[in-house]
Tab-separated table of C-alpha atoms in Angstrom:
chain	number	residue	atom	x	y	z
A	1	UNK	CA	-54.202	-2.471	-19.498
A	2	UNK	CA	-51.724	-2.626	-16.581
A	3	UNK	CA	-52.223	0.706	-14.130
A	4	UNK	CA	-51.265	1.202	-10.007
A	5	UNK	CA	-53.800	1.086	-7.383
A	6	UNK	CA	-53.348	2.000	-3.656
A	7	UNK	CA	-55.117	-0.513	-1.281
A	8	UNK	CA	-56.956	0.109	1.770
A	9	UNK	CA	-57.692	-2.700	3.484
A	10	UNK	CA	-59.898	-3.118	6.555
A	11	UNK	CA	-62.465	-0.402	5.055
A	12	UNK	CA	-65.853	-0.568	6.649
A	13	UNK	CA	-66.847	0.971	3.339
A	14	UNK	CA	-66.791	-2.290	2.085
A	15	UNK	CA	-65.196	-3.073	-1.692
A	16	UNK	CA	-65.414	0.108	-3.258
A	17	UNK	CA	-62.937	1.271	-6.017
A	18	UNK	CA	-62.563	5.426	-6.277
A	19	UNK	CA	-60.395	7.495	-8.411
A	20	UNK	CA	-58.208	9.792	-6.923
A	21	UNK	CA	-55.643	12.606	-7.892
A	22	UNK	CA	-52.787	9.760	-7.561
A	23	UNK	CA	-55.145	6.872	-9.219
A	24	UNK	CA	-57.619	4.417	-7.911
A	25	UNK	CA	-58.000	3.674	-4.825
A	26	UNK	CA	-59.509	0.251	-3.642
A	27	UNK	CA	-61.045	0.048	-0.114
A	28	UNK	CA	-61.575	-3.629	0.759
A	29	UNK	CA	-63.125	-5.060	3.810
A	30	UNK	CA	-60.637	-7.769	3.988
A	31	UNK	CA	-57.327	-7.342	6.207
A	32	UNK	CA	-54.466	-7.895	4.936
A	33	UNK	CA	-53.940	-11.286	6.245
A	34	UNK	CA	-52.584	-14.531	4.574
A	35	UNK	CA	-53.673	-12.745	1.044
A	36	UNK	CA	-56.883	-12.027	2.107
A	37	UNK	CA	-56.908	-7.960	0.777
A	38	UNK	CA	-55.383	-8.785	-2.509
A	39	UNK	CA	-58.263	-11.577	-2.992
A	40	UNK	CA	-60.498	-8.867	-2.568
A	41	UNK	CA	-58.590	-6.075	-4.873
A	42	UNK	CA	-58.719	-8.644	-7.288
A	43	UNK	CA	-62.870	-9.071	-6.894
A	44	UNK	CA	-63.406	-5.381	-6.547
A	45	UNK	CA	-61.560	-4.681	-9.557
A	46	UNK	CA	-62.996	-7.357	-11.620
A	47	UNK	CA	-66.535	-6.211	-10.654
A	48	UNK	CA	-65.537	-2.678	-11.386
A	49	UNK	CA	-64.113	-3.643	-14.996
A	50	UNK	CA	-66.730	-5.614	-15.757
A	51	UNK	CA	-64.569	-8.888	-15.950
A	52	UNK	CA	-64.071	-12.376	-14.921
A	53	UNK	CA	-61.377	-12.042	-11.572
A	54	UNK	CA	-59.362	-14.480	-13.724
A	55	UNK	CA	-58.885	-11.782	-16.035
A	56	UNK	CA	-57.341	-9.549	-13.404
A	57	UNK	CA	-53.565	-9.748	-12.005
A	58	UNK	CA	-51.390	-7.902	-9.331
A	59	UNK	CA	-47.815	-7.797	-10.884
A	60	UNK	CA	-46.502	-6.080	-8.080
A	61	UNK	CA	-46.942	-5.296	-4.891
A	62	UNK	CA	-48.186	-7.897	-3.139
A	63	UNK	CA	-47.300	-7.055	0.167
A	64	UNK	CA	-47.728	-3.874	-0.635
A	65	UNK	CA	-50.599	-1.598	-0.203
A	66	UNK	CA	-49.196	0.262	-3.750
A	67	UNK	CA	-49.832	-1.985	-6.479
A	68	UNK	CA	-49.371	-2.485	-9.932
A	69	UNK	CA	-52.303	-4.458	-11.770
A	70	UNK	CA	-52.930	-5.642	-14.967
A	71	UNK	CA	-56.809	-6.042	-16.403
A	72	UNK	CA	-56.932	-8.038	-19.575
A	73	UNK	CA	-60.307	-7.374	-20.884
A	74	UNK	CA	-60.325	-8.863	-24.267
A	75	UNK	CA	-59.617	-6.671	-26.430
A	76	UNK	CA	-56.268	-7.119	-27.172
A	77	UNK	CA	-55.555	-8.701	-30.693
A	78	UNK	CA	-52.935	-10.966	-32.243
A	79	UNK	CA	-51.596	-10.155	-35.277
């Protein structure tokens, strides 16, 4: 499932995923520093879905505090 998150890094909150009228939101209490936030988007997320972080991906946004991710939690078949 691929779906946009806005990041706030820096949170004192700690990693803490919300939804919100736009989305999620993702506070992290990493700073966006040498990839530092979107290693900790990726954890957040992973915890939240239940998933390995291997499983999760940020397709866009990088730089970005918008992003678009992509979860892959199994259950997609081949036919």
């Amino acid at each position: 499932m691929q779906f946009t998150v806005r990041v706030k890094p820096g949170s004192r909150r700690g990693a803490l995923v919300e939804a919100s009228d736009d989305g999620l939101v993702v506070h992290v209490k990493e700073r966006a520093v040498d990839g530092a936030a979107n290693e900790g988007v990726v954890r957040a997320l992973a915890a939240h879905f239940g998933v390995a972080p291997s499983r999760v991906t940020i397709l866009r946004g990088h730089t970005a505090r918008i992003k678009r991710i992509e979860v892959d939690d199994g259950t997609r078949t081949v036919a």
